[in-house]
Amino acid sequence: MVETVLAAALIGLASGAVYALIAVGLSLGFRSGGLINVAQGDLAVLAAYVGAALIGAGLSYWAAMVIVSIGAGVVMLGLDRLVFRALYGCNPVYLIIITVGISAIIEAAITWHWGGNPLVYKPALGSGVLRVGGLHLFVEDLVALGICLAVAGVLGAALRYTSIGRSVRAGASDAVAAELCGISVARARAISLAASGVLAGLGGMILAALVSLYPTTGLDITLAAFVGAVIGGFGSVWGAVLGSLIVGLVEGVAGAYVASDFHSVFVYLLLGLILIVRPAGLFGEEGVGVREV
Amino acid sequence: MFGSLSRPTAGRASRMLMWSAWGLAIACVILTMRAQNFQITVLGTAMVFAIASVGVGLQLKTLRLLSLGQGSMMAVGAYSQLILAGSYHWPFLSALAASLLIAVAIGSVLGLASTRVRSHYYILLTAAVQAIGAACLTGLASLTGGAQGSTTPSSISLFGMHIGTIKDLSVLAAVVAVAVAVLADLIYRSALGRRLIAAGASPALARGSGISVVGANICGNVLLAFFGALAGGLYAPLIGYLGPEEFALSLSITCVLVGVVATQWSFAMAIVAAVALQELTQSLSSVGSLSGLVYGAIIVVVGIALAVRVSGRGAGLRLRRPAASRTTPPSRISVAP
């Protein structure tokens, strides 16, 4: 009984760790320019499909991961330059609509080029089962969890201790004051979006190694990551990580006991509870997007 | 978070745009009445989407809340027809009334929640309602038919009239869509609308002016759910078959797209936008797998066009941002006209 719960929890945590990468990307985009990027999950799925093509062309999984992550970052940089930069400051509803369109474009492009078949990777993050006591732990889940937490840690440290990271945080915290201090907010936003693209690319490659992906999975990934980011506190990097791990954990444990149709219901009930009790999320700033009663 | 969605225009220009919107909407209704064969279903479906989208647009334009749960509200209306009218042989209007009551109850709960949860948090809350609704549609197979779906009664009886053909049902949907757009325009211009706008723009000031913010939020969400369930009730006999995929998140996103257009000029624009979107989808289906690319590109272009039009960027004007304007650099700050 306990072993089953713990094994399910680890599987859930591995998925949650991937959601965390996507969620951190969403948080970066939101904090830097108020952008809620609905296409974040689709970008991850696109990265996974391109990665599979690169692996098919003879590259190793890790080399493909680096290339598609950088590529996803460049895509987001391009979108920032071509679309978002001119529209920051507009009503966020229109930015959401634009990202919905981008999501539809990416989904259609994947279906057009690769068809609607699921993407299944050969074991890339290691295979085998680790036995700890009575527990059977999948190595790929542990590796995925480790990579995601390490990346989130590196990003958190970069935001805190590097000059670029400080300029990004300053721009996100108070754009007017940051501009007055000589920080280019536009550049900080571009860096944030590029980083969110890189995280989407990484997340897509890791998720593809864990589960089968479909061209239409992107919106579900975005939603799960969005839930994680909001539970943790939208805009907070570590909040997004913790929130996403909670989402994965609840999904995993519920998956062991409840019919598959109702897995996500528990996550959304938890979300509803947290939003009602603490609308800004666990680590969110009170007053951001919240109305006092 | 979401500021005003329409660009301030002078009285005469505003009236002209409003009447133009109504002219286009009436043209769409006439098109529905004269349509033949498959076009009837396309236009009838567009009218149903317009009804649901008016709810989204009204809420967005007044309370400044964006709902991603309208698909679930439509499911409430549609599945009530399936269960009550189909299995228990209730009359159409009784089943519709029951579904509206259920939707009003859900809307009231959402309204209470929206007094604490705003902007993107509210979007996610409604997305959660959508996801829970979708899970129930699939999971409660004994009631709903599960993932396989189920057939619904394809004819209805209304005040002694038998409405049995798709054309009749489409015309009914068109008439209801016009009535709903008129109602939404009237609500927006009424004292109730002004209360909702005040509660959406500044809850603290609204409260100071004696407006019940909780009441306004509940009222706005009830209207949203009401229009959604009404649309669902008409959708069920029109398509004759219900499955969970009919009420997926993509339906809610469609309602948002149409609803945002409906916030421009007049709610009649919901009818025009829904017809345009449905016709576009049908036209693109002949392009094959590239249709999604074109569809997405059009959404992006429309989004950019709306943003540029409302923010007045072309004229060097920018929309004032709400409280979150701290992320706006100095060069972007200017005064709206």
XYZ file of C-alpha atoms in Angstrom, chain A residues 30-34 36 38 82-106 108-109 111-112 171-177 179-180 185-186 189 219-220 223 226-231 233-235 261-266 268-269 271-273 275-281 284-285 287-293, chain B residues 1-6 60 63 65-66 68 112-125 127-129 131-132 134-136 138-140 199-201 203-204 207 213-214 217 249-250 253 256-257 260 263-264 289-300 302-304 306-308 310-311 313 318-321 325-333:
174
model
C 4.201 36.959 -17.096
C 6.509 38.789 -14.735
C 8.498 40.466 -17.461
C 5.650 41.766 -19.596
C 2.297 40.470 -18.340
C 0.303 34.647 -20.467
C -0.851 29.843 -24.088
C 8.185 40.480 -34.328
C 4.982 40.432 -32.275
C 5.115 41.013 -28.547
C 7.580 43.913 -28.235
C 5.295 46.291 -30.085
C 2.273 45.215 -28.051
C 3.541 45.274 -24.458
C 1.307 47.611 -22.533
C -1.764 46.637 -24.544
C -4.642 44.887 -22.869
C -3.391 41.380 -21.920
C -6.554 39.830 -23.408
C -5.206 40.552 -26.884
C -1.818 39.052 -26.039
C -3.626 35.905 -24.860
C -5.561 35.757 -28.150
C -2.334 36.140 -30.128
C -0.701 33.279 -28.211
C -3.839 31.153 -28.789
C -3.269 31.730 -32.510
C 0.413 30.842 -32.199
C -0.615 27.684 -30.329
C -2.970 26.745 -33.196
C -0.206 27.397 -35.742
C 2.316 25.200 -33.907
C -1.206 22.505 -37.092
C 2.422 22.597 -38.201
C 0.167 17.618 -37.485
C 0.965 18.714 -41.046
C 12.470 45.075 -15.082
C 9.846 42.645 -13.852
C 9.596 44.257 -10.442
C 9.319 47.908 -11.503
C 9.860 48.709 -15.153
C 9.768 52.488 -14.656
C 12.385 52.463 -11.903
C 14.434 52.253 -16.959
C 15.413 55.216 -14.797
C 13.435 46.707 -19.965
C 12.883 45.630 -23.583
C 11.878 41.051 -21.517
C -2.656 22.866 -24.421
C -2.927 20.243 -21.658
C -2.832 24.154 -18.447
C -0.369 27.155 -15.440
C -2.071 25.410 -12.510
C 1.337 24.703 -10.971
C 2.466 28.293 -11.462
C -0.722 29.667 -9.910
C -0.693 27.258 -6.955
C 2.166 32.011 -6.908
C 2.231 33.293 -10.475
C 5.440 35.164 -11.157
C -11.032 10.332 -16.218
C -10.987 11.918 -12.781
C -7.202 12.351 -12.218
C -7.183 16.015 -13.042
C -10.325 16.742 -11.002
C -8.330 16.453 -7.768
C -8.406 21.424 -10.014
C -10.215 20.998 -6.712
C -6.398 24.686 -7.196
C -9.880 26.013 -6.404
C -9.254 25.595 -2.689
C -7.303 30.212 -4.940
C -10.189 30.762 -2.536
C -8.088 30.552 0.628
C -4.936 32.233 -0.704
C -5.708 33.840 -4.072
C -2.115 34.887 -4.766
C -0.872 31.308 -4.427
C 2.716 34.950 -4.761
C 2.683 38.601 -3.861
C -2.376 42.250 -4.296
C -1.092 41.146 -7.706
C -4.196 40.355 -9.703
C -6.178 39.919 -6.518
C -9.083 41.922 -5.320
C -9.599 42.457 -1.640
C -13.107 41.766 -0.406
C -5.594 43.325 -15.149
C -7.858 43.687 -18.168
C -8.460 47.328 -18.946
C -11.156 48.755 -21.138
C -11.584 46.700 -24.282
C -13.059 49.260 -26.599
C -15.367 40.864 -20.219
C -16.586 42.958 -14.971
C -13.186 38.925 -16.248
C -12.285 36.404 -18.939
C -12.483 29.803 -20.142
C -18.774 34.410 -5.156
C -15.335 33.052 -6.010
C -14.650 35.958 -8.374
C -14.900 38.410 -5.481
C -11.620 36.908 -4.281
C -10.089 35.645 -7.489
C -9.341 38.075 -10.319
C -7.589 38.370 -13.702
C -5.453 35.352 -14.682
C -6.448 33.541 -11.479
C -10.069 33.792 -12.559
C -9.143 32.550 -16.053
C -7.584 29.498 -14.467
C -10.499 28.973 -12.093
C -10.450 26.619 -16.942
C -10.669 24.324 -13.913
C -14.477 24.366 -14.157
C -11.690 20.587 -17.026
C -13.896 19.230 -14.225
C -15.031 17.532 -19.247
C -13.997 14.868 -16.719
C -17.607 14.468 -15.579
C -16.431 11.281 -19.783
C -16.492 9.712 -16.334
C -20.260 9.657 -15.686
C -17.463 46.751 -9.881
C -15.089 45.575 -12.611
C -13.179 48.841 -12.936
C -14.255 47.470 -6.581
C -13.193 49.801 -3.806
C -18.221 49.770 -2.804
C -19.490 44.244 -5.473
C -20.366 40.699 -4.424
C -19.919 39.653 -9.473
C -11.492 23.629 -24.065
C -11.299 24.587 -27.744
C -11.493 29.366 -26.612
C -13.482 33.840 -25.998
C -12.392 34.780 -29.529
C -13.688 39.596 -27.510
C -16.924 43.760 -26.979
C -16.276 46.050 -29.945
C -3.999 19.750 -42.904
C -2.841 23.282 -43.653
C -6.156 24.672 -42.430
C -4.916 24.907 -38.848
C -1.958 27.019 -39.949
C -4.193 29.486 -41.782
C -6.700 29.487 -38.912
C -3.970 30.210 -36.349
C -2.451 32.912 -38.533
C -5.834 34.616 -38.847
C -6.306 34.525 -35.063
C -2.882 36.129 -34.617
C -7.061 39.548 -35.616
C -5.466 39.710 -32.149
C -2.823 42.158 -33.352
C -7.655 44.461 -32.159
C -4.704 45.359 -29.939
C -3.528 48.047 -32.337
C -7.953 49.563 -29.179
C -4.604 50.828 -27.973
C -0.950 52.648 -31.451
C -1.790 54.013 -25.778
C -4.306 52.495 -23.446
C -3.748 53.321 -19.855
C -2.848 50.183 -17.996
C 1.244 49.431 -14.984
C 4.424 49.149 -12.979
C 5.761 46.961 -15.763
C 5.272 49.721 -18.331
C 8.424 51.654 -19.148
C 8.238 55.471 -19.114
C 8.363 55.735 -22.898
C 5.137 53.763 -23.098
C 3.131 55.902 -20.719
